Amino acid sequence: MTAFALDDPIGREPIGRWGLSRQGSLLRAAADSIPPSGLVLLGIFSVQLGAAFAKELFASLPPSAVVFLRIAAGALIMGAIARPKLKGLGWRDWAVGVGFGLTLAVMNLTFYEALARLPMGIAVAVEFLGPLGVAVAASRRRIDLLWVGLAGLGVVLLAPWGESASVSWIGIGFALVAGACWAAYILLSAAAGRRFPGTSGLSFAMIVSAVAIAPIGVTTGGADLLQPELLLIGLGVGLLSSVIPYSLELQALRRMPKHVFGILMSMEPAAAALIGVLLLGEILHAQQWAAVICIVAASLGSTRVRKRS
């Protein structure tokens, strides 16, 4: 899961500049040969493929253990790319960094718990309300109330009303908490960017997140975490969900306007629903598709209006 930039809340931008632009010239040349819109779409589908593989792991490991594998892999990669410099940090810097990391841990944990109970498209759509809320809160335009209402309609359509409902209230709750954490992540990432040089803020947060989630992940995963096959899949989830999309998005943002990037990223709930259908056999009902479309439309509308203002 990547993160929206605060100055363009609906346009998701890799926070912290992972430093992945230092890859080999062959990789850069390959990226340059792909249109920036293609890079964004590849990044979107990479994230959702990572989520699909993570969901497949739930048959062998609980969500908390899968989250631990993903975050630990990310922390190792980030630690190799950008070691956080702790010398000279004040208590406020520590507070921001630790808060950033804990938010990252809770965000991923609650999202994976939602993913274990909901179809992918629904989990991502509900979580998307977090960054949408940040965008609307930062706006003073009345038309944004329309997007709030449209997103609210999407939630109403998704909510498991009645005894025959096929969607879990608990799953919806976890996705809402994940969305709230995503909103907090946006704000904290901006604060960390002001207090930590370069990519060290994100690196620090990833390490804190890994340490925080380790007791839960190790306890629930137990000896199964040592199985080579599961470790390999967990590493793949980390690469697909974090490293690859961050790298692709970073390349795309250098070659396209942020508002276009944001419009493309608003399609992510629909992409999640499509991956869920194709790879996991998660068939959504017409009402659920309508809900996903409402939330996508709210994100698109907010992005386009902010550009025109």
Short mmCIF file of N, CA and C in Angstrom, two decimals, residues 112-264:
data_model
loop_
_atom_site.label_atom_id
_atom_site.label_comp_id
_atom_site.label_asym_id
_atom_site.label_seq_id
_atom_site.Cartn_x
_atom_site.Cartn_y
_atom_site.Cartn_z
N TYR A 112 -5.43 -5.93 6.40
CA TYR A 112 -5.35 -7.37 6.13
C TYR A 112 -6.46 -8.12 6.88
N GLU A 113 -6.83 -7.65 8.07
CA GLU A 113 -7.96 -8.27 8.77
C GLU A 113 -9.25 -8.05 7.98
N ALA A 114 -9.39 -6.86 7.39
CA ALA A 114 -10.55 -6.61 6.52
C ALA A 114 -10.52 -7.50 5.30
N LEU A 115 -9.32 -7.65 4.73
CA LEU A 115 -9.16 -8.46 3.52
C LEU A 115 -9.51 -9.93 3.79
N ALA A 116 -9.30 -10.38 5.02
CA ALA A 116 -9.63 -11.76 5.37
C ALA A 116 -11.14 -11.98 5.46
N ARG A 117 -11.91 -10.89 5.56
CA ARG A 117 -13.35 -11.00 5.77
C ARG A 117 -14.19 -10.44 4.62
N LEU A 118 -13.55 -9.70 3.71
CA LEU A 118 -14.28 -9.03 2.64
C LEU A 118 -13.65 -9.34 1.29
N PRO A 119 -14.42 -9.26 0.22
CA PRO A 119 -13.81 -9.28 -1.12
C PRO A 119 -12.84 -8.11 -1.27
N MET A 120 -11.80 -8.29 -2.06
CA MET A 120 -10.77 -7.26 -2.21
C MET A 120 -11.33 -5.92 -2.64
N GLY A 121 -12.22 -5.94 -3.63
CA GLY A 121 -12.76 -4.68 -4.13
C GLY A 121 -13.48 -3.89 -3.07
N ILE A 122 -14.21 -4.57 -2.19
CA ILE A 122 -14.95 -3.89 -1.13
C ILE A 122 -13.99 -3.36 -0.07
N ALA A 123 -13.00 -4.17 0.32
CA ALA A 123 -12.04 -3.74 1.34
C ALA A 123 -11.28 -2.49 0.89
N VAL A 124 -10.82 -2.48 -0.35
CA VAL A 124 -10.07 -1.33 -0.85
C VAL A 124 -10.97 -0.11 -1.00
N ALA A 125 -12.20 -0.32 -1.45
CA ALA A 125 -13.13 0.80 -1.62
C ALA A 125 -13.41 1.49 -0.29
N VAL A 126 -13.68 0.71 0.76
CA VAL A 126 -13.95 1.31 2.06
C VAL A 126 -12.71 1.99 2.61
N GLU A 127 -11.55 1.36 2.47
CA GLU A 127 -10.31 1.97 2.96
C GLU A 127 -10.03 3.29 2.25
N PHE A 128 -10.45 3.39 1.00
CA PHE A 128 -10.20 4.58 0.20
C PHE A 128 -10.89 5.82 0.78
N LEU A 129 -11.86 5.62 1.67
CA LEU A 129 -12.55 6.75 2.28
C LEU A 129 -11.61 7.60 3.13
N GLY A 130 -10.52 7.00 3.63
CA GLY A 130 -9.57 7.75 4.44
C GLY A 130 -8.90 8.89 3.69
N PRO A 131 -8.17 8.60 2.62
CA PRO A 131 -7.55 9.69 1.86
C PRO A 131 -8.57 10.62 1.21
N LEU A 132 -9.73 10.09 0.84
CA LEU A 132 -10.78 10.96 0.31
C LEU A 132 -11.21 11.97 1.36
N GLY A 133 -11.31 11.52 2.61
CA GLY A 133 -11.67 12.42 3.70
C GLY A 133 -10.64 13.51 3.91
N VAL A 134 -9.36 13.18 3.78
CA VAL A 134 -8.31 14.18 3.92
C VAL A 134 -8.44 15.23 2.81
N ALA A 135 -8.72 14.77 1.60
CA ALA A 135 -8.85 15.69 0.48
C ALA A 135 -10.01 16.65 0.69
N VAL A 136 -11.14 16.12 1.12
CA VAL A 136 -12.32 16.95 1.31
C VAL A 136 -12.13 17.90 2.48
N ALA A 137 -11.50 17.42 3.56
CA ALA A 137 -11.27 18.26 4.73
C ALA A 137 -10.36 19.44 4.40
N ALA A 138 -9.45 19.25 3.45
CA ALA A 138 -8.54 20.33 3.07
C ALA A 138 -9.18 21.31 2.09
N SER A 139 -10.38 21.00 1.63
CA SER A 139 -11.04 21.84 0.63
C SER A 139 -12.07 22.75 1.29
N ARG A 140 -12.38 23.88 0.64
CA ARG A 140 -13.41 24.80 1.10
C ARG A 140 -14.52 24.95 0.05
N ARG A 141 -14.57 24.03 -0.89
CA ARG A 141 -15.54 24.12 -1.97
C ARG A 141 -16.80 23.33 -1.60
N ARG A 142 -17.95 23.93 -1.85
CA ARG A 142 -19.21 23.29 -1.50
C ARG A 142 -19.46 22.02 -2.31
N ILE A 143 -18.94 22.00 -3.53
CA ILE A 143 -19.19 20.83 -4.37
C ILE A 143 -18.59 19.56 -3.77
N ASP A 144 -17.59 19.72 -2.88
CA ASP A 144 -17.01 18.54 -2.25
C ASP A 144 -18.02 17.81 -1.39
N LEU A 145 -19.08 18.51 -0.95
CA LEU A 145 -20.15 17.83 -0.21
C LEU A 145 -20.82 16.77 -1.08
N LEU A 146 -20.85 17.04 -2.39
CA LEU A 146 -21.40 16.04 -3.31
C LEU A 146 -20.60 14.76 -3.27
N TRP A 147 -19.26 14.91 -3.25
CA TRP A 147 -18.41 13.72 -3.24
C TRP A 147 -18.52 12.98 -1.92
N VAL A 148 -18.68 13.73 -0.83
CA VAL A 148 -18.91 13.09 0.46
C VAL A 148 -20.20 12.27 0.43
N GLY A 149 -21.25 12.88 -0.12
CA GLY A 149 -22.52 12.17 -0.22
C GLY A 149 -22.43 10.94 -1.11
N LEU A 150 -21.69 11.06 -2.21
CA LEU A 150 -21.54 9.92 -3.12
C LEU A 150 -20.76 8.79 -2.45
N ALA A 151 -19.70 9.15 -1.74
CA ALA A 151 -18.94 8.14 -1.00
C ALA A 151 -19.80 7.51 0.09
N GLY A 152 -20.59 8.34 0.76
CA GLY A 152 -21.49 7.81 1.79
C GLY A 152 -22.50 6.83 1.21
N LEU A 153 -23.02 7.16 0.03
CA LEU A 153 -23.94 6.24 -0.65
C LEU A 153 -23.26 4.92 -0.94
N GLY A 154 -21.99 4.98 -1.34
CA GLY A 154 -21.24 3.75 -1.58
C GLY A 154 -21.15 2.88 -0.35
N VAL A 155 -20.90 3.51 0.81
CA VAL A 155 -20.82 2.75 2.07
C VAL A 155 -22.17 2.14 2.42
N VAL A 156 -23.24 2.92 2.22
CA VAL A 156 -24.59 2.42 2.50
C VAL A 156 -24.89 1.19 1.63
N LEU A 157 -24.48 1.26 0.37
CA LEU A 157 -24.72 0.13 -0.53
C LEU A 157 -23.90 -1.10 -0.15
N LEU A 158 -22.72 -0.86 0.45
CA LEU A 158 -21.86 -1.97 0.84
C LEU A 158 -22.24 -2.58 2.18
N ALA A 159 -22.86 -1.78 3.04
CA ALA A 159 -23.14 -2.22 4.40
C ALA A 159 -24.02 -3.48 4.39
N PRO A 160 -23.71 -4.41 5.28
CA PRO A 160 -24.43 -5.69 5.31
C PRO A 160 -25.78 -5.59 6.03
N TRP A 161 -26.77 -5.02 5.36
CA TRP A 161 -28.09 -4.89 5.97
C TRP A 161 -28.85 -6.22 5.85
N GLY A 162 -29.60 -6.55 6.87
CA GLY A 162 -30.48 -7.71 6.81
C GLY A 162 -29.78 -9.02 7.16
N GLU A 163 -30.58 -10.02 7.42
CA GLU A 163 -30.06 -11.32 7.84
C GLU A 163 -29.35 -12.05 6.71
N SER A 164 -29.73 -11.75 5.47
CA SER A 164 -29.15 -12.47 4.33
C SER A 164 -27.91 -11.76 3.77
N ALA A 165 -27.41 -10.75 4.48
CA ALA A 165 -26.27 -9.98 3.99
C ALA A 165 -25.05 -10.88 3.82
N SER A 166 -24.30 -10.63 2.75
CA SER A 166 -23.13 -11.47 2.45
C SER A 166 -21.82 -10.80 2.83
N VAL A 167 -21.88 -9.60 3.41
CA VAL A 167 -20.67 -8.86 3.78
C VAL A 167 -20.61 -8.73 5.30
N SER A 168 -19.41 -8.84 5.84
CA SER A 168 -19.22 -8.83 7.29
C SER A 168 -19.14 -7.41 7.84
N TRP A 169 -19.93 -7.14 8.89
CA TRP A 169 -19.82 -5.86 9.60
C TRP A 169 -18.42 -5.70 10.18
N ILE A 170 -17.87 -6.78 10.70
CA ILE A 170 -16.53 -6.70 11.30
C ILE A 170 -15.50 -6.34 10.24
N GLY A 171 -15.65 -6.93 9.06
CA GLY A 171 -14.74 -6.60 7.97
C GLY A 171 -14.85 -5.14 7.56
N ILE A 172 -16.09 -4.63 7.47
CA ILE A 172 -16.30 -3.22 7.16
C ILE A 172 -15.65 -2.35 8.23
N GLY A 173 -15.80 -2.74 9.49
CA GLY A 173 -15.19 -1.98 10.58
C GLY A 173 -13.67 -1.93 10.47
N PHE A 174 -13.05 -3.08 10.20
CA PHE A 174 -11.60 -3.10 10.03
C PHE A 174 -11.17 -2.21 8.87
N ALA A 175 -11.92 -2.25 7.76
CA ALA A 175 -11.56 -1.42 6.61
C ALA A 175 -11.70 0.06 6.93
N LEU A 176 -12.71 0.44 7.71
CA LEU A 176 -12.86 1.84 8.11
C LEU A 176 -11.72 2.29 9.00
N VAL A 177 -11.29 1.42 9.92
CA VAL A 177 -10.14 1.75 10.77
C VAL A 177 -8.88 1.90 9.91
N ALA A 178 -8.71 1.00 8.93
CA ALA A 178 -7.57 1.11 8.02
C ALA A 178 -7.61 2.42 7.26
N GLY A 179 -8.80 2.84 6.83
CA GLY A 179 -8.93 4.11 6.13
C GLY A 179 -8.59 5.30 7.02
N ALA A 180 -9.04 5.25 8.28
CA ALA A 180 -8.71 6.32 9.23
C ALA A 180 -7.20 6.37 9.46
N CYS A 181 -6.56 5.20 9.55
CA CYS A 181 -5.10 5.16 9.72
C CYS A 181 -4.40 5.69 8.47
N TRP A 182 -4.99 5.42 7.30
CA TRP A 182 -4.40 5.94 6.06
C TRP A 182 -4.43 7.46 6.08
N ALA A 183 -5.55 8.04 6.55
CA ALA A 183 -5.64 9.49 6.66
C ALA A 183 -4.57 10.03 7.62
N ALA A 184 -4.42 9.36 8.77
CA ALA A 184 -3.39 9.78 9.73
C ALA A 184 -1.99 9.62 9.15
N TYR A 185 -1.80 8.57 8.36
CA TYR A 185 -0.51 8.31 7.72
C TYR A 185 -0.12 9.47 6.80
N ILE A 186 -1.11 10.00 6.08
CA ILE A 186 -0.85 11.12 5.18
C ILE A 186 -0.30 12.31 5.97
N LEU A 187 -0.97 12.62 7.07
CA LEU A 187 -0.57 13.77 7.89
C LEU A 187 0.79 13.53 8.55
N LEU A 188 0.99 12.33 9.09
CA LEU A 188 2.25 12.04 9.76
C LEU A 188 3.42 11.95 8.79
N SER A 189 3.15 11.47 7.58
CA SER A 189 4.24 11.38 6.60
C SER A 189 4.75 12.77 6.25
N ALA A 190 3.83 13.74 6.18
CA ALA A 190 4.25 15.12 5.91
C ALA A 190 5.09 15.66 7.07
N ALA A 191 4.65 15.35 8.29
CA ALA A 191 5.41 15.80 9.46
C ALA A 191 6.78 15.14 9.52
N ALA A 192 6.84 13.85 9.20
CA ALA A 192 8.12 13.15 9.20
C ALA A 192 9.05 13.70 8.14
N GLY A 193 8.48 14.07 6.98
CA GLY A 193 9.30 14.64 5.91
C GLY A 193 9.97 15.93 6.31
N ARG A 194 9.34 16.68 7.24
CA ARG A 194 9.93 17.93 7.70
C ARG A 194 11.00 17.71 8.76
N ARG A 195 10.97 16.58 9.43
CA ARG A 195 11.86 16.34 10.56
C ARG A 195 13.00 15.36 10.26
N PHE A 196 12.83 14.53 9.23
CA PHE A 196 13.84 13.52 8.91
C PHE A 196 14.38 13.81 7.51
N PRO A 197 15.69 13.74 7.34
CA PRO A 197 16.27 14.01 6.02
C PRO A 197 16.05 12.85 5.05
N GLY A 198 15.84 13.21 3.78
CA GLY A 198 15.75 12.21 2.73
C GLY A 198 14.70 11.15 2.99
N THR A 199 15.08 9.91 2.78
CA THR A 199 14.16 8.79 2.97
C THR A 199 14.21 8.21 4.38
N SER A 200 14.99 8.83 5.28
CA SER A 200 15.20 8.22 6.59
C SER A 200 13.93 8.19 7.43
N GLY A 201 12.99 9.13 7.19
CA GLY A 201 11.75 9.12 7.96
C GLY A 201 10.93 7.88 7.68
N LEU A 202 10.79 7.52 6.41
CA LEU A 202 10.04 6.32 6.05
C LEU A 202 10.78 5.07 6.52
N SER A 203 12.10 5.08 6.40
CA SER A 203 12.89 3.95 6.87
C SER A 203 12.70 3.74 8.37
N PHE A 204 12.76 4.85 9.12
CA PHE A 204 12.55 4.79 10.57
C PHE A 204 11.16 4.24 10.88
N ALA A 205 10.14 4.72 10.17
CA ALA A 205 8.78 4.27 10.40
C ALA A 205 8.62 2.79 10.09
N MET A 206 9.24 2.31 9.02
CA MET A 206 9.14 0.90 8.67
C MET A 206 9.75 0.01 9.75
N ILE A 207 10.88 0.45 10.30
CA ILE A 207 11.53 -0.33 11.35
C ILE A 207 10.66 -0.35 12.61
N VAL A 208 10.14 0.81 13.00
CA VAL A 208 9.24 0.87 14.15
C VAL A 208 8.02 -0.03 13.93
N SER A 209 7.48 0.03 12.73
CA SER A 209 6.32 -0.79 12.40
C SER A 209 6.63 -2.27 12.52
N ALA A 210 7.79 -2.68 12.00
CA ALA A 210 8.17 -4.10 12.08
C ALA A 210 8.34 -4.55 13.52
N VAL A 211 8.97 -3.70 14.34
CA VAL A 211 9.17 -4.05 15.75
C VAL A 211 7.83 -4.13 16.47
N ALA A 212 6.92 -3.20 16.16
CA ALA A 212 5.62 -3.18 16.83
C ALA A 212 4.76 -4.38 16.47
N ILE A 213 4.81 -4.80 15.21
CA ILE A 213 3.95 -5.89 14.76
C ILE A 213 4.57 -7.26 15.03
N ALA A 214 5.88 -7.31 15.32
CA ALA A 214 6.57 -8.59 15.48
C ALA A 214 5.97 -9.47 16.58
N PRO A 215 5.69 -8.95 17.80
CA PRO A 215 5.13 -9.84 18.83
C PRO A 215 3.82 -10.50 18.40
N ILE A 216 2.96 -9.74 17.74
CA ILE A 216 1.68 -10.30 17.29
C ILE A 216 1.91 -11.29 16.16
N GLY A 217 2.71 -10.90 15.17
CA GLY A 217 2.94 -11.76 14.02
C GLY A 217 3.63 -13.05 14.37
N VAL A 218 4.66 -12.97 15.22
CA VAL A 218 5.42 -14.17 15.60
C VAL A 218 4.56 -15.08 16.46
N THR A 219 3.77 -14.51 17.36
CA THR A 219 2.92 -15.32 18.23
C THR A 219 1.85 -16.06 17.44
N THR A 220 1.21 -15.37 16.51
CA THR A 220 0.14 -16.00 15.74
C THR A 220 0.67 -16.91 14.64
N GLY A 221 1.84 -16.55 14.09
CA GLY A 221 2.40 -17.35 13.00
C GLY A 221 3.16 -18.57 13.48
N GLY A 222 3.85 -18.43 14.61
CA GLY A 222 4.59 -19.55 15.19
C GLY A 222 5.65 -20.11 14.25
N ALA A 223 5.83 -21.42 14.33
CA ALA A 223 6.87 -22.09 13.55
C ALA A 223 6.58 -22.05 12.05
N ASP A 224 5.33 -21.80 11.66
CA ASP A 224 5.00 -21.75 10.24
C ASP A 224 5.73 -20.62 9.52
N LEU A 225 6.11 -19.59 10.29
CA LEU A 225 6.83 -18.46 9.68
C LEU A 225 8.20 -18.87 9.15
N LEU A 226 8.70 -20.03 9.60
CA LEU A 226 10.02 -20.48 9.18
C LEU A 226 9.97 -21.36 7.93
N GLN A 227 8.79 -21.64 7.43
CA GLN A 227 8.69 -22.46 6.22
C GLN A 227 9.22 -21.66 5.03
N PRO A 228 10.20 -22.20 4.31
CA PRO A 228 10.82 -21.45 3.20
C PRO A 228 9.80 -20.97 2.16
N GLU A 229 8.81 -21.81 1.84
CA GLU A 229 7.83 -21.44 0.82
C GLU A 229 7.02 -20.22 1.26
N LEU A 230 6.60 -20.21 2.53
CA LEU A 230 5.81 -19.09 3.03
C LEU A 230 6.66 -17.83 3.13
N LEU A 231 7.92 -18.00 3.53
CA LEU A 231 8.82 -16.85 3.59
C LEU A 231 9.01 -16.23 2.21
N LEU A 232 9.15 -17.09 1.21
CA LEU A 232 9.34 -16.61 -0.16
C LEU A 232 8.11 -15.86 -0.66
N ILE A 233 6.92 -16.42 -0.38
CA ILE A 233 5.68 -15.75 -0.80
C ILE A 233 5.53 -14.42 -0.05
N GLY A 234 5.88 -14.43 1.25
CA GLY A 234 5.81 -13.19 2.02
C GLY A 234 6.72 -12.12 1.46
N LEU A 235 7.91 -12.52 1.02
CA LEU A 235 8.82 -11.56 0.39
C LEU A 235 8.22 -11.04 -0.91
N GLY A 236 7.59 -11.94 -1.67
CA GLY A 236 6.93 -11.52 -2.90
C GLY A 236 5.81 -10.53 -2.64
N VAL A 237 5.06 -10.75 -1.56
CA VAL A 237 4.00 -9.81 -1.20
C VAL A 237 4.59 -8.44 -0.89
N GLY A 238 5.71 -8.43 -0.16
CA GLY A 238 6.35 -7.16 0.15
C GLY A 238 6.83 -6.43 -1.10
N LEU A 239 7.40 -7.18 -2.03
CA LEU A 239 7.87 -6.56 -3.27
C LEU A 239 6.71 -6.04 -4.12
N LEU A 240 5.67 -6.87 -4.26
CA LEU A 240 4.53 -6.47 -5.10
C LEU A 240 3.74 -5.33 -4.48
N SER A 241 3.62 -5.33 -3.15
CA SER A 241 2.77 -4.35 -2.48
C SER A 241 3.48 -3.04 -2.18
N SER A 242 4.80 -3.06 -2.13
CA SER A 242 5.53 -1.86 -1.71
C SER A 242 6.61 -1.44 -2.70
N VAL A 243 7.63 -2.25 -2.84
CA VAL A 243 8.83 -1.84 -3.56
C VAL A 243 8.53 -1.55 -5.04
N ILE A 244 7.88 -2.50 -5.71
CA ILE A 244 7.62 -2.32 -7.14
C ILE A 244 6.69 -1.14 -7.41
N PRO A 245 5.53 -1.04 -6.73
CA PRO A 245 4.66 0.11 -7.03
C PRO A 245 5.28 1.45 -6.66
N TYR A 246 6.02 1.53 -5.54
CA TYR A 246 6.69 2.78 -5.18
C TYR A 246 7.64 3.21 -6.30
N SER A 247 8.39 2.24 -6.80
CA SER A 247 9.37 2.55 -7.84
C SER A 247 8.67 3.03 -9.11
N LEU A 248 7.61 2.32 -9.52
CA LEU A 248 6.89 2.70 -10.73
C LEU A 248 6.22 4.06 -10.59
N GLU A 249 5.62 4.31 -9.44
CA GLU A 249 4.94 5.59 -9.22
C GLU A 249 5.94 6.74 -9.21
N LEU A 250 7.10 6.50 -8.63
CA LEU A 250 8.12 7.55 -8.59
C LEU A 250 8.54 7.93 -10.00
N GLN A 251 8.72 6.92 -10.85
CA GLN A 251 9.08 7.19 -12.24
C GLN A 251 7.95 7.92 -12.97
N ALA A 252 6.71 7.51 -12.72
CA ALA A 252 5.57 8.12 -13.39
C ALA A 252 5.39 9.58 -12.99
N LEU A 253 5.56 9.87 -11.70
CA LEU A 253 5.36 11.24 -11.21
C LEU A 253 6.35 12.22 -11.81
N ARG A 254 7.48 11.74 -12.25
CA ARG A 254 8.47 12.62 -12.85
C ARG A 254 8.09 13.00 -14.28
N ARG A 255 7.11 12.30 -14.84
CA ARG A 255 6.79 12.49 -16.25
C ARG A 255 5.33 12.86 -16.51
N MET A 256 4.54 13.09 -15.45
CA MET A 256 3.13 13.41 -15.65
C MET A 256 2.65 14.35 -14.55
N PRO A 257 1.63 15.17 -14.83
CA PRO A 257 1.08 16.06 -13.81
C PRO A 257 0.46 15.27 -12.66
N LYS A 258 0.52 15.85 -11.46
CA LYS A 258 -0.01 15.14 -10.29
C LYS A 258 -1.51 14.88 -10.39
N HIS A 259 -2.26 15.82 -11.00
CA HIS A 259 -3.70 15.61 -11.04
C HIS A 259 -4.06 14.43 -11.95
N VAL A 260 -3.28 14.22 -13.01
CA VAL A 260 -3.51 13.06 -13.87
C VAL A 260 -3.17 11.78 -13.11
N PHE A 261 -2.09 11.83 -12.37
CA PHE A 261 -1.69 10.70 -11.52
C PHE A 261 -2.82 10.37 -10.54
N GLY A 262 -3.38 11.41 -9.92
CA GLY A 262 -4.46 11.20 -8.96
C GLY A 262 -5.69 10.60 -9.58
N ILE A 263 -6.04 11.04 -10.78
CA ILE A 263 -7.20 10.48 -11.48
C ILE A 263 -7.00 8.99 -11.74
N LEU A 264 -5.82 8.63 -12.20
CA LEU A 264 -5.54 7.22 -12.46
C LEU A 264 -5.58 6.40 -11.17
#
